[in-house]
XYZ file of C-alpha atoms in Angstrom:
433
model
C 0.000 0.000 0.000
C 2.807 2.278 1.291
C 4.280 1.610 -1.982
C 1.747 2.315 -4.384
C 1.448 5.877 -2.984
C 4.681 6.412 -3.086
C 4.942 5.491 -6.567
C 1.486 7.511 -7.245
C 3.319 10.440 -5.492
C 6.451 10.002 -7.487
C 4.717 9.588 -10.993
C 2.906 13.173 -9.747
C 5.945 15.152 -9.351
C 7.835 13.654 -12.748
C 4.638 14.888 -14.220
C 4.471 18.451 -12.949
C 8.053 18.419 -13.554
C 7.535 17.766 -17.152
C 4.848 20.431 -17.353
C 7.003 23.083 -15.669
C 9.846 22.118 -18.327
C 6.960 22.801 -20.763
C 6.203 25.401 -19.768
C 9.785 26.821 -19.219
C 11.116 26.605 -22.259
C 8.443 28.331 -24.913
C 9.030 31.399 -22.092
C 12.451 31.330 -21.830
C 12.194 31.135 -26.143
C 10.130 33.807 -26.408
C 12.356 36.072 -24.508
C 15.340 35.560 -26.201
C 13.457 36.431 -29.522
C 11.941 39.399 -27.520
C 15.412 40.689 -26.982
C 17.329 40.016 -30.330
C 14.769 41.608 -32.154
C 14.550 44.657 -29.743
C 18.557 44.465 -30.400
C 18.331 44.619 -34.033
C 16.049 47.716 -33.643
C 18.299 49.722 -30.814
C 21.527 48.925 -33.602
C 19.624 50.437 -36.454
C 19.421 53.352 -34.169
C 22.963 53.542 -33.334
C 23.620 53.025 -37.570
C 21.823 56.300 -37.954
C 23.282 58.298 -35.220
C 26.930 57.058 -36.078
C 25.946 58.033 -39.726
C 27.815 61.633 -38.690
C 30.887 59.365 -37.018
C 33.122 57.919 -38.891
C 32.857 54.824 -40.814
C 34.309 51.966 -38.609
C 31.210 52.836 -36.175
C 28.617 52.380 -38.692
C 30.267 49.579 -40.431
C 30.245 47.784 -36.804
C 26.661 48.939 -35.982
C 25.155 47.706 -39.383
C 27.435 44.460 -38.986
C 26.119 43.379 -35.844
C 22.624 44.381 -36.973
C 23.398 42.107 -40.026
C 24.105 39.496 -37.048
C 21.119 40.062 -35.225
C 18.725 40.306 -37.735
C 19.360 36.682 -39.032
C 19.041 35.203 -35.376
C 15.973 37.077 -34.831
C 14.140 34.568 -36.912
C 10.627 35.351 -38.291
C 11.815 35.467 -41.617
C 8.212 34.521 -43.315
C 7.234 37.440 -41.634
C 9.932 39.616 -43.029
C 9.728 37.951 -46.709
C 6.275 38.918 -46.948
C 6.807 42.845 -45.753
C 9.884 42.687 -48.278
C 8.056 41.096 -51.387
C 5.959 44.148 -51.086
C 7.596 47.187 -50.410
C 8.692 48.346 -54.175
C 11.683 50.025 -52.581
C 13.031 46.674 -50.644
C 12.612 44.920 -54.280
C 14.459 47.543 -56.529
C 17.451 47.684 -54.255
C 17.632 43.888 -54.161
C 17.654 43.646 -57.820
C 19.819 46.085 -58.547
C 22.430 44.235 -55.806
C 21.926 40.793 -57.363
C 22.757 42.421 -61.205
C 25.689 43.638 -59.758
C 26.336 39.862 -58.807
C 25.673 38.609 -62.421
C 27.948 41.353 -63.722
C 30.847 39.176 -61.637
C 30.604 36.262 -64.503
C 31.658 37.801 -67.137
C 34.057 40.871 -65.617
C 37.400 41.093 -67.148
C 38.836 41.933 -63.190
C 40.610 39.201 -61.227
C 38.047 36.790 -58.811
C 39.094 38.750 -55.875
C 38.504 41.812 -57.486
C 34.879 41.177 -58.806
C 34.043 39.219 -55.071
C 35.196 42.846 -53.797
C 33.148 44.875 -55.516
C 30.395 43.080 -55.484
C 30.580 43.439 -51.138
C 31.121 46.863 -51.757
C 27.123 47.004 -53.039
C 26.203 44.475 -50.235
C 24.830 48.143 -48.263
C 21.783 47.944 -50.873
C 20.555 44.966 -48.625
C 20.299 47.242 -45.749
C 17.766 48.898 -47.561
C 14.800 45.407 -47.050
C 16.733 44.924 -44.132
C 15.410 47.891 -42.090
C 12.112 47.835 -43.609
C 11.529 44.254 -42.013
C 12.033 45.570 -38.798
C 11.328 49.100 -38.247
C 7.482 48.408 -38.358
C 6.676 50.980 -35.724
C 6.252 54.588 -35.689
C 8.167 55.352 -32.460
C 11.411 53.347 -33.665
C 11.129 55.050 -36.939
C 10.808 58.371 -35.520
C 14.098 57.527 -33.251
C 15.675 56.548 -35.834
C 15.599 60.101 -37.684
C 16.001 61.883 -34.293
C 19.463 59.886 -33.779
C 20.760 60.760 -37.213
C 19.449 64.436 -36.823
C 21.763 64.533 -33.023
C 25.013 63.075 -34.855
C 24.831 66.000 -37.654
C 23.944 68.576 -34.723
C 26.890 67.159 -32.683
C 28.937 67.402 -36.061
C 28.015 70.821 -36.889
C 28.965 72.692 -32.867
C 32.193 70.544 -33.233
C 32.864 71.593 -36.582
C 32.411 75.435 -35.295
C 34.191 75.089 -32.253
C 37.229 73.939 -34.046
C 36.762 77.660 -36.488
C 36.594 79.601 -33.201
C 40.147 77.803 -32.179
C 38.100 75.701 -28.870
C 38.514 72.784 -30.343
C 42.116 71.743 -31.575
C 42.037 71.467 -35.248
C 45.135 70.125 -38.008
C 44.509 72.596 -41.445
C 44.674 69.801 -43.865
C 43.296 72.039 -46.672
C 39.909 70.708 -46.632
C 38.156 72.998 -43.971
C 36.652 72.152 -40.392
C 35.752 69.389 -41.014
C 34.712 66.462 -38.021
C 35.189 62.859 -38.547
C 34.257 62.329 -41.991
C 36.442 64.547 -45.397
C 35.021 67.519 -46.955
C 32.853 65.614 -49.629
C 30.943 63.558 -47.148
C 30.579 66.097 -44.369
C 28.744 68.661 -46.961
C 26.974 65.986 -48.054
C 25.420 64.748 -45.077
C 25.484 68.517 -43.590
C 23.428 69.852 -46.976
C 20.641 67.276 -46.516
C 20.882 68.162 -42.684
C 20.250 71.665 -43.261
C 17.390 70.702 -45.805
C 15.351 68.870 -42.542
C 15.775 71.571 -40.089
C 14.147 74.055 -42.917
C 11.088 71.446 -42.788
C 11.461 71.524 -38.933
C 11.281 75.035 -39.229
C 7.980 75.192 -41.314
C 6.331 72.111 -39.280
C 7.389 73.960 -35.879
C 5.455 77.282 -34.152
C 6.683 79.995 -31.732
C 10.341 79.701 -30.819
C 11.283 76.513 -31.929
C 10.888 77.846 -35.683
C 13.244 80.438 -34.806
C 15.751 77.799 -33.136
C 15.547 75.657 -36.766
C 15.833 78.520 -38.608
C 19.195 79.487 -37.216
C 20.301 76.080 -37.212
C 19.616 75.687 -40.925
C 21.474 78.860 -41.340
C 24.547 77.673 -39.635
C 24.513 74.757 -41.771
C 24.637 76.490 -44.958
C 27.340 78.535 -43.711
C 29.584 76.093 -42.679
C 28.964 74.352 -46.109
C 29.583 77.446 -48.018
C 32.535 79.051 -46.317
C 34.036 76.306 -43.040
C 34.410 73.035 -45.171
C 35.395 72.968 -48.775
C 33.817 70.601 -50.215
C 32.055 71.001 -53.737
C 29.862 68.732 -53.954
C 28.126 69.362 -50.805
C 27.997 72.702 -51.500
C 26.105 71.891 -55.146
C 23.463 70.118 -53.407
C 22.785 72.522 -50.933
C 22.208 74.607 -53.348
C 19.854 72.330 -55.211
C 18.226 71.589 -51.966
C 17.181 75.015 -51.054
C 16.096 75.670 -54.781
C 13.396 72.215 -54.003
C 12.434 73.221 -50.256
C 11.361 76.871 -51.483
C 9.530 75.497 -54.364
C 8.233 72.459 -52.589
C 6.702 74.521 -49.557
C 5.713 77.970 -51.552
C 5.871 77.642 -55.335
C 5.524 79.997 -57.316
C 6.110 82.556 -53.789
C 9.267 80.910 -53.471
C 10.826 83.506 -55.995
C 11.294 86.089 -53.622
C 12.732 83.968 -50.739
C 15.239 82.739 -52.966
C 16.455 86.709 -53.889
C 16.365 87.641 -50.894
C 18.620 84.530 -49.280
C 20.759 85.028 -52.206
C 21.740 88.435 -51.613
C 22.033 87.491 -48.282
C 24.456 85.006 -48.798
C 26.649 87.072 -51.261
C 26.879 89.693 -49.233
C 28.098 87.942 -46.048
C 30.660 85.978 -48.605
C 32.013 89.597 -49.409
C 31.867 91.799 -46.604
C 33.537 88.875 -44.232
C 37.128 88.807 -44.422
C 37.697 85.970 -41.468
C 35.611 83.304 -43.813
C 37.483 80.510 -45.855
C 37.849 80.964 -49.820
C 34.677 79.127 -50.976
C 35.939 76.247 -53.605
C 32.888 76.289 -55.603
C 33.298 79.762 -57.281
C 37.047 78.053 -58.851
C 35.502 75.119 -60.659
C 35.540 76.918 -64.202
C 39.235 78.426 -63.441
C 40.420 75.032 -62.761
C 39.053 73.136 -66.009
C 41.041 76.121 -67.646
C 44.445 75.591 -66.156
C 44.059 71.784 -66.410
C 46.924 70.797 -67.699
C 46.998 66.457 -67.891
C 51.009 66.298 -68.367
C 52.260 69.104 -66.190
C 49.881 70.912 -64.123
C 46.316 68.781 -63.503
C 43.660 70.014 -61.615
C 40.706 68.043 -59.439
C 37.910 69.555 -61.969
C 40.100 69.324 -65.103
C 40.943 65.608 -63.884
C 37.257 64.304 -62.854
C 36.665 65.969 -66.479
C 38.946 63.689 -67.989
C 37.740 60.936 -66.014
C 34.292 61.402 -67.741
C 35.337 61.563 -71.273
C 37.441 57.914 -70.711
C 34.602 56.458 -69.283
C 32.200 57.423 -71.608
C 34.480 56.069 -74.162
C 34.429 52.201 -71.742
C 30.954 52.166 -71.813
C 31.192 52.518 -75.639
C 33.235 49.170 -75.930
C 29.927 47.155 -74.294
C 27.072 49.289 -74.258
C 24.581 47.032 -73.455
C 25.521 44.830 -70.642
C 28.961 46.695 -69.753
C 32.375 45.266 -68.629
C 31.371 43.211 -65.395
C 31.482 44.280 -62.069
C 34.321 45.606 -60.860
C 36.293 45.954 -64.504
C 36.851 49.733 -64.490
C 40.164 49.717 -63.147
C 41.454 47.409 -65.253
C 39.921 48.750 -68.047
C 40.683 52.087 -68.067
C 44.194 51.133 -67.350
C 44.323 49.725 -70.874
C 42.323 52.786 -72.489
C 45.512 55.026 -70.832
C 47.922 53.402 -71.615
C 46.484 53.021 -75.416
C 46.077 56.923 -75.225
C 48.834 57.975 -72.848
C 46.859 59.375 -70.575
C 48.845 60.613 -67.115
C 46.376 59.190 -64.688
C 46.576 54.935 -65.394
C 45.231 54.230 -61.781
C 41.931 55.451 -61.239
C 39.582 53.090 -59.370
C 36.545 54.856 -60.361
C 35.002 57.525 -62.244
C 33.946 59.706 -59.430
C 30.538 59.131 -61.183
C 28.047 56.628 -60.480
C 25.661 56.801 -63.490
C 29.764 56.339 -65.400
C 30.766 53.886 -62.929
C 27.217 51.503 -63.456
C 26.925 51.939 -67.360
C 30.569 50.979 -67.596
C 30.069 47.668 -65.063
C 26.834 46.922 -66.201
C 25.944 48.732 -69.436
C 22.299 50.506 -70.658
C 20.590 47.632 -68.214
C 22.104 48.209 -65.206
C 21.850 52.122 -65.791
C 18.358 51.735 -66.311
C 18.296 49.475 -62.964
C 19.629 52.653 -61.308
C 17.296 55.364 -62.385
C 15.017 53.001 -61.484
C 16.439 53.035 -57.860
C 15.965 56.387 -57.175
C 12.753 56.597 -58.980
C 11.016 54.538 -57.009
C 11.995 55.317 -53.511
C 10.986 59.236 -55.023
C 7.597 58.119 -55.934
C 6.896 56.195 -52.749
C 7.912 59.364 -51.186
C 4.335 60.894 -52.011
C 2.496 57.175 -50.856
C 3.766 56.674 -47.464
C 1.608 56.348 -44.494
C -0.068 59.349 -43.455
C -1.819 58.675 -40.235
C 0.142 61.846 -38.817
C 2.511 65.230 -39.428
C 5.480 62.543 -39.353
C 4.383 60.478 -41.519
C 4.494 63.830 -44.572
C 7.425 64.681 -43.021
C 9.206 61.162 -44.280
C 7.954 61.651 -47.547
C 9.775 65.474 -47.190
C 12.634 63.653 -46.007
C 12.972 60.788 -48.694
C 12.567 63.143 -51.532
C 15.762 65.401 -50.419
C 17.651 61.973 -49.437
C 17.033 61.031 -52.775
C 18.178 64.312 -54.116
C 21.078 64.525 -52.383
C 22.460 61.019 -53.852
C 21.277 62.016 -56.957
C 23.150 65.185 -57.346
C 25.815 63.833 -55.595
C 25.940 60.902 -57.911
C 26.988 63.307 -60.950
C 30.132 64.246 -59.159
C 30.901 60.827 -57.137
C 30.698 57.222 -56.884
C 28.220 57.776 -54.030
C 26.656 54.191 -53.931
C 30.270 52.498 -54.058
C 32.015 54.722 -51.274
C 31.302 53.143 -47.674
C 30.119 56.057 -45.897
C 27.629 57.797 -48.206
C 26.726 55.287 -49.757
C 25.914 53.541 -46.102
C 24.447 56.893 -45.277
C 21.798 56.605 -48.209
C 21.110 52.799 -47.575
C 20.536 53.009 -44.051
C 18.298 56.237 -43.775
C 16.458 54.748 -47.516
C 14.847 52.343 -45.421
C 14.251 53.990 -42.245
C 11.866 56.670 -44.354
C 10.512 53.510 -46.600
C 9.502 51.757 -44.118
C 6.466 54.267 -43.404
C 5.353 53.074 -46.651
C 2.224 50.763 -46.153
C 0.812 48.751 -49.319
C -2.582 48.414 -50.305
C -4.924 45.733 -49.410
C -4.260 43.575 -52.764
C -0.475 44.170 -52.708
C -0.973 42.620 -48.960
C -3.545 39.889 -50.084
């Protein structure tokens, strides 16, 4: 008798043993998902914020969000918010035509395998639209990238007013990043605070306002680079006609005046670099005296004349080195080592001919005409669209002047905030269906 119980009582505790293992594990599962994907989200917030830094902090934010997105799991969740968002699909084609452009690349294997992981950024693009699926994580996201630039641009002023220890290098004040990126990023930075400026009220317009106008400034006349400086420019043109039309006219006299007469009457301000384009393709002289206009100039002409050789599908990814080492030695050119074309509607038709151009425009055409279709539940929700369309303009611009989407940190800097702003987008019932 004594043992039966005992044996009744035993079997009882094996079996509430079993349940509590049960019931253990699913809980102790479902945290650990809980916190790798809440870790995937807090890194795509440090990505943006270390946007401004310099690249070995965004390389090792979007790495480990890389990391963590694949051992979040859920990926037939995330395959069906990827197949579709237009944007997610566009950049994912355009990254796997830069893959079939390895096969037939005159370049070495470990050249082509090289380039090709240059472009592996575009995947960053579905990446963050997987994840970022809420408004308060999306809205974090821009606020940490907006911090960065603001950190950027007191640094980069504090180092003009002699506070901050700073090495003249020839390129300006710049902080962390060189000239060409930190007027990039700065220009599109100064293009949100104007949009902060019109979305705000009371004071806080007032506090954008002047923070826009310190931006511009310290593109213009504290960090020489051109390129920067060409999309600010093209920037305010598209705020002031995006926000007033037709009223804009005015605005844009009067900030130009103002502009040209702070550039004359201040003697303490840097030589601006963008007023000596034109002298420079004059004095460019390939065999004795070359100049960084007259050279990118030259740059364009040779790779016009690549893309010639295989218009249609181009040379293969990662051929335009070797290439154009051929074309200058053929023509005697002085520069025989030039990695790119400091173009990347050159750089793509040569690597991938009319079809992968094509593939480009596309790139940036569709993120532009999402940009009017996102979400619009609330002010932030316009204000991505805002956003995206300058983003887009900035790389765009940029594009005609550098290999953007090939350097690490812009083109990073595109990827990364792309799909932030894209991920606002919601499709329509059928698309969902």
């Amino acid at each position: 008798m004594g043992d039966e119980i005992g044996e009744v009582i035993w079997n009882g505790a094996k079996q509430e043993t079993f349940h509590a293992d049960k019931n253990i594990n699913p809980l102790m599962r479902n945290r650990y998902f809980e916190f790798v994907a809440q870790t995937q989200i807090y890194l795509v917030l440090a990505a943006c914020f270390s946007i401004a830094l310099s690249t070995a902090f965004m390389s090792l934010s979007m790495g480990l969000f890389v990391i963590f997105w694949v051992l979040s799991g859920n990926f037939k969740e995330k395959s069906q918010l990827i197949r579709i968002h237009p944007g997610a699909l566009i950049a994912i084609a355009l990254f796997f035509l830069y893959g079939i452009g390895m096969f037939y690349s005159s370049a070495s294997w470990e050249m082509r395998l090289s380039w090709w992981f240059k472009y592996h950024k575009l995947l960053y693009i579905p990446m963050i639209i997987s994840v970022l699926t809420l408004e308060k994580y999306r809205n974090l996201a821009f606020k940490a990238f907006l911090a960065g630039m603001l950190m950027v641009l007191a640094i980069s002023y504090l180092k003009w007013l002699g506070v901050v220890p700073h090495k003249d290098i020839g390129q300006g004040y710049f902080v962390f990043k060189g000239r060409i990126a930190h007027n990039i990023f700065m220009a599109f930075t100064m293009y949100l605070t104007l949009h902060l400026a019109v979305k705000s009220s009371d004071v806080k317009r007032w506090i954008w306002i002047g923070v826009s106008f310190l931006a511009a400034m310290n593109i213009l006349f504290l960090v020489n680079g051109r390129s920067g400086q060409i999309i600010m420019l093209v920037l305010l043109v598209w705020f002031f006609w995006e926000t007033w039309r037709w009223k804009s006219i005015q605005c844009l006299t009067i900030l130009t005046v103002a502009i040209g007469a702070i550039y004359f009457l201040s003697n303490d301000l840097p030589e601006s670099r963008l007023m000596e384009i034109r002298q420079e393709i004059m004095r460019h002289d390939p065999s004795q005296a070359p100049t960084s206009s007259g050279l990118r100039l030259e740059f364009y002409k040779n790779a016009i004349k690549l893309i010639q050789q295989n218009p249609l599908f181009g040379g293969g990814t990662g051929s335009f080195e070797n290439e154009y080492r051929v074309l200058a030695e053929t023509q005697k050119t002085v520069s025989t080592y030039v990695p790119n074309p400091h173009n990347e509607f050159l750089l793509t038709g040569q690597e991938l001919g009319a079809v992968g151009l094509l593939l480009l425009l596309a790139f940036f055409v569709v993120p532009w005409s999402l940009s009017y279709r996102l979400a619009t539940t609330g002010k932030s929700d316009e204000y991505y669209g805002y956003a995206l369309r300058g983003l887009v303009m900035s790389m765009v611009v940029g594009s005609l002047f550098n290999s953007l989407l090939l350097d690490a940190g812009e083109g990073k800097f595109y990827c990364v905030l792309a799909g932030v702003f894209l991920s606002a987008y919601q499709p329509t019932k059928k698309q969902q269906q």
